[in-house]
Short mmCIF file of C-alpha atoms in Angstrom, two decimals:
data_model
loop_
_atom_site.label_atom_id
_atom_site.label_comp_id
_atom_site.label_asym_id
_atom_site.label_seq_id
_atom_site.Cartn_x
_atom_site.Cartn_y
_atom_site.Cartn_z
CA UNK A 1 -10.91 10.18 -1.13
CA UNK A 2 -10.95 7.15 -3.22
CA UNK A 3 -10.80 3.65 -2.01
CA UNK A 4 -10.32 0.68 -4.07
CA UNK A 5 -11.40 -3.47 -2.67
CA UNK A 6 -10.79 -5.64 -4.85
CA UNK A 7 -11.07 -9.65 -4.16
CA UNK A 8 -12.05 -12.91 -5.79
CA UNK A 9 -15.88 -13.75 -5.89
CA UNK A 10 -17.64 -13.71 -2.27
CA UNK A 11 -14.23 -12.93 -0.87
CA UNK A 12 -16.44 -10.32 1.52
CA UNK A 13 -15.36 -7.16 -0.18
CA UNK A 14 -18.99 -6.12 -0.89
CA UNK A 15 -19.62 -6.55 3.09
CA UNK A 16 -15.99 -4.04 3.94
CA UNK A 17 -17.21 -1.79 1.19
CA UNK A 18 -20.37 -0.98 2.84
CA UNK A 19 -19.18 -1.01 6.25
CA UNK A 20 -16.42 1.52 4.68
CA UNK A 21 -18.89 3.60 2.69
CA UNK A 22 -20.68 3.85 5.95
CA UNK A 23 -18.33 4.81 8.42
CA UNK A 24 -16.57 7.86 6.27
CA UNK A 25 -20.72 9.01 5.93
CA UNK A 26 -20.86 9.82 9.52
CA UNK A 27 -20.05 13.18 9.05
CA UNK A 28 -22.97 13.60 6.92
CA UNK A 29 -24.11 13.67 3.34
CA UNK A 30 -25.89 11.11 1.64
CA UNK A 31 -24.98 7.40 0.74
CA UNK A 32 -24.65 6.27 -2.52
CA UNK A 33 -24.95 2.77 -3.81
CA UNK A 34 -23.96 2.31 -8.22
CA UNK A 35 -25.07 -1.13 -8.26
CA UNK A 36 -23.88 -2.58 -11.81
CA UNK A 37 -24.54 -6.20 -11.60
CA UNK A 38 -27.22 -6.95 -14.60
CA UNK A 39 -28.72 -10.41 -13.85
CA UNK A 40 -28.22 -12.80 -16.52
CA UNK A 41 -29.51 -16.39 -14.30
CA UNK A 42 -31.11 -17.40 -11.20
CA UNK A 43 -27.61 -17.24 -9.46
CA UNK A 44 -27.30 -13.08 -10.38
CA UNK A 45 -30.65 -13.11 -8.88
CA UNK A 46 -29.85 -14.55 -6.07
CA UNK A 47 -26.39 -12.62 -5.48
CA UNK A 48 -28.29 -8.98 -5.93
CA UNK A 49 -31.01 -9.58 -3.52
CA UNK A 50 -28.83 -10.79 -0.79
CA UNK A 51 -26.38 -7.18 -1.52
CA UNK A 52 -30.02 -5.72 -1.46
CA UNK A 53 -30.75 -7.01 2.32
CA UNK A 54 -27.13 -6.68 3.45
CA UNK A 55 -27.24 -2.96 2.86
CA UNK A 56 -30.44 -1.86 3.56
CA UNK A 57 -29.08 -1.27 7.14
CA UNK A 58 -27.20 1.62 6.17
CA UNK A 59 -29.90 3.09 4.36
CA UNK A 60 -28.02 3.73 0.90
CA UNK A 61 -30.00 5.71 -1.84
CA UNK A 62 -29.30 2.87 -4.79
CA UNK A 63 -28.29 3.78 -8.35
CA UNK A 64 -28.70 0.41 -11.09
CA UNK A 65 -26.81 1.62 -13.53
CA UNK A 66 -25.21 -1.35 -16.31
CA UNK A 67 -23.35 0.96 -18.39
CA UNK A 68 -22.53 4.76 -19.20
CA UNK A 69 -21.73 5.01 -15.50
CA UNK A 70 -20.50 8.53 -16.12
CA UNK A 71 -24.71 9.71 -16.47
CA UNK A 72 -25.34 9.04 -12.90
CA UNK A 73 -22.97 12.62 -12.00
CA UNK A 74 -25.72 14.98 -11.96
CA UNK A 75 -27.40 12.97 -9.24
CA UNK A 76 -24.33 13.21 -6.91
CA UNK A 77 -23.56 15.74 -4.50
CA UNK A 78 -20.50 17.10 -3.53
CA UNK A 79 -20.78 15.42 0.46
CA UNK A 80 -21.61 12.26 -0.81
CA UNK A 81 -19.93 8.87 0.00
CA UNK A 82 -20.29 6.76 -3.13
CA UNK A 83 -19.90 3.08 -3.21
CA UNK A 84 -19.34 1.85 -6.84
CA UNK A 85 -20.05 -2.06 -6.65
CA UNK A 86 -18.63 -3.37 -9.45
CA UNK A 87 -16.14 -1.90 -11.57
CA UNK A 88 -15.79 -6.17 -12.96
CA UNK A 89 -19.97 -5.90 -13.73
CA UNK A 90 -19.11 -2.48 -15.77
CA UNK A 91 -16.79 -3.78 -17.45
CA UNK A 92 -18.91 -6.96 -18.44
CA UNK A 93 -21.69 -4.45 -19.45
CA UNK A 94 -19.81 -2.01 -21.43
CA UNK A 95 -18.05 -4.80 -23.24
CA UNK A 96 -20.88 -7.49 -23.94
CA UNK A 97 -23.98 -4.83 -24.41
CA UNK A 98 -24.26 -4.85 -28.35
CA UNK A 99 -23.91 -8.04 -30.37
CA UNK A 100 -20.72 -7.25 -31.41
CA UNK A 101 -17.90 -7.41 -28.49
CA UNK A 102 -16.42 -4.03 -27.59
CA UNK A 103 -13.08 -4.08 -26.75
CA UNK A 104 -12.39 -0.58 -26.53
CA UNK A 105 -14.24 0.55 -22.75
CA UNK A 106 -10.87 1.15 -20.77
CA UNK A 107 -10.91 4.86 -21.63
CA UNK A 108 -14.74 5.57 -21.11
CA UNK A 109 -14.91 2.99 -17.49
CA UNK A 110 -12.06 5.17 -16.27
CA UNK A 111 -13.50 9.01 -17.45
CA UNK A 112 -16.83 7.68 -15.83
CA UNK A 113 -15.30 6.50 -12.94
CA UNK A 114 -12.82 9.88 -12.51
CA UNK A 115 -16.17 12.17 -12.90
CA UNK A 116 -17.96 10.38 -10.39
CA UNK A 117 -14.85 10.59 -7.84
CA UNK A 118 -14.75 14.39 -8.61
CA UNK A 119 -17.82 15.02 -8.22
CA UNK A 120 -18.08 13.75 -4.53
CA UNK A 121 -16.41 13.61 -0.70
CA UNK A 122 -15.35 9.75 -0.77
CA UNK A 123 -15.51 6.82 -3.80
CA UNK A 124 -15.25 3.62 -2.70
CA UNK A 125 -14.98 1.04 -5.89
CA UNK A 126 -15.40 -2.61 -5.45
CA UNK A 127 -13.86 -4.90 -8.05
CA UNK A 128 -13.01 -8.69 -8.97
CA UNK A 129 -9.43 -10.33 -8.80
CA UNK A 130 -9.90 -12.77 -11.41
CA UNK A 131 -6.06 -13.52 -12.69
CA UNK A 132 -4.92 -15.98 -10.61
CA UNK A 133 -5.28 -18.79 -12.83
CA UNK A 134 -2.85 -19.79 -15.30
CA UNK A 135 -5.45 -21.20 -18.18
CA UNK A 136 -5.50 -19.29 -21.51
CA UNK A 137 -9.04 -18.77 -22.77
CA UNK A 138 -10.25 -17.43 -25.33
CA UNK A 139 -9.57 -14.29 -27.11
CA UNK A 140 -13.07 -12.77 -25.38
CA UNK A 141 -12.27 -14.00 -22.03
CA UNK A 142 -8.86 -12.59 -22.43
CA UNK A 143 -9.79 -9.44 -23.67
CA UNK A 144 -11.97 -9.07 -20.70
CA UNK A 145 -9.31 -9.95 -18.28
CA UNK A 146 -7.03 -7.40 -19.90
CA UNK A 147 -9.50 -4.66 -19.41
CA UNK A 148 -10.25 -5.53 -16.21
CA UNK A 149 -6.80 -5.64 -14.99
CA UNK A 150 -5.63 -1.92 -16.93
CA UNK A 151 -8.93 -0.41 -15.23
CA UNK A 152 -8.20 -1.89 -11.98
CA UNK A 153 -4.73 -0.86 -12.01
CA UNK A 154 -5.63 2.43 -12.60
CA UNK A 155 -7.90 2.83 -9.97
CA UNK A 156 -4.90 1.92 -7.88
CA UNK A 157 -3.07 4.03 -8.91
CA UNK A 158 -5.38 7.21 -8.11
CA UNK A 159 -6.72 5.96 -4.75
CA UNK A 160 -5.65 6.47 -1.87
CA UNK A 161 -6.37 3.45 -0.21
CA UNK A 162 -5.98 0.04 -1.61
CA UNK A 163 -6.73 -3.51 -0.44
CA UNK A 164 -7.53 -6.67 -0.95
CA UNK A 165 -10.40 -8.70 0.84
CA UNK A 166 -9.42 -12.38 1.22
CA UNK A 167 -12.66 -13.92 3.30
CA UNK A 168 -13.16 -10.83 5.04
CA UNK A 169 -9.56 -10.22 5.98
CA UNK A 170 -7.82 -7.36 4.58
CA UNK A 171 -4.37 -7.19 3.29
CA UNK A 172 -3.71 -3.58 2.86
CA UNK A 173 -1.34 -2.63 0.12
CA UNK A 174 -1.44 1.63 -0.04
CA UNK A 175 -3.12 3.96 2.31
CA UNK A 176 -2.95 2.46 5.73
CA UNK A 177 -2.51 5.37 7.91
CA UNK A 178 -5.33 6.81 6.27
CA UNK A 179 -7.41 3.46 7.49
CA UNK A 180 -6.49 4.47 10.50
CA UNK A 181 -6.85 7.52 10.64
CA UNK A 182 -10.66 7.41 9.19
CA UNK A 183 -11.30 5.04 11.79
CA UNK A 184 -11.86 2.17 9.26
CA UNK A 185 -9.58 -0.70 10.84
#
């Protein structure tokens, strides 16, 4: 099964996303946490070791992995729960990791992303909504929001639950028999 949260920034969709990843493990297996985020100031910091003390009560088994997300499959198992957190950190990685801006990650974010759901019982896949504005920026900012939003859709399109986290409420937009059914909400 593959679950997608997406929200804006500290909307509580890391929190669900555990708490998610969590509840489908009870039948057993291991829990798997792809943490992404690369820390770039004080504030990243700051973010990653609060994520670090929030989930250390469900006792994930923690991946960092920036980039070439698709490398971490031969440590899966095929009963593992796998909570991806985030696909908008990947995409920042795979698209600002050279000195010259790479445009062209959609493809390799989304073969990574498909191996990894493959390869195990449930994928859960935390990303950013970061299009609400109306401001144009600039054509790097733009071409990141672009990516973002194909990869995303994507995502969507193959999961079989989707939602949205809005300060911790969730506004469920595919899959919400199977919340309940899972025992999730």
């Amino acid at each position: 099964m593959i679950i997608f949260i997406s929200g804006g920034s500290k909307s509580g969709k890391s929190k669900i996303a555990e708490l998610w990843s969590s509840k489908l493990n009870s039948k057993g297996g291991r829990l798997v946490y792809l943490a992404t985020m690369k820390p770039y100031d004080n504030e990243d910091l700051k973010r990653i070791e609060k994520h670090i003390e929030n989930r250390e009560k469900y006792n994930f088994i923690t991946y960092e992995i920036h980039n070439n997300i698709e490398n971490v499959v031969n440590n899966l198992n095929e009963d593992d729960t796998v909570l991806l957190d985030s696909v908008t950190s990947l995409v920042t990685n795979e698209m600002f990791s050279k000195e010259e801006v790479n445009f062209n990650v959609i493809d390799k974010i989304l073969k990574g992303i498909y191996e990894i759901s493959k390869s195990v019982k449930n994928l859960v896949v935390v990303s950013d909504y970061v299009f609400s504005d109306s401001i144009v920026y600039d054509k790097f900012t733009e071409g990141f929001r672009k990516n973002l939003g194909v990869i995303n859709r994507e995502i969507a399109i193959k999961s079989d639950i989707v939602c949205e986290s809005l300060y911790e409420n969730i506004i469920i937009y595919k899959g919400e028999e199977l919340l309940k059914y899972e025992k999730l909400i």
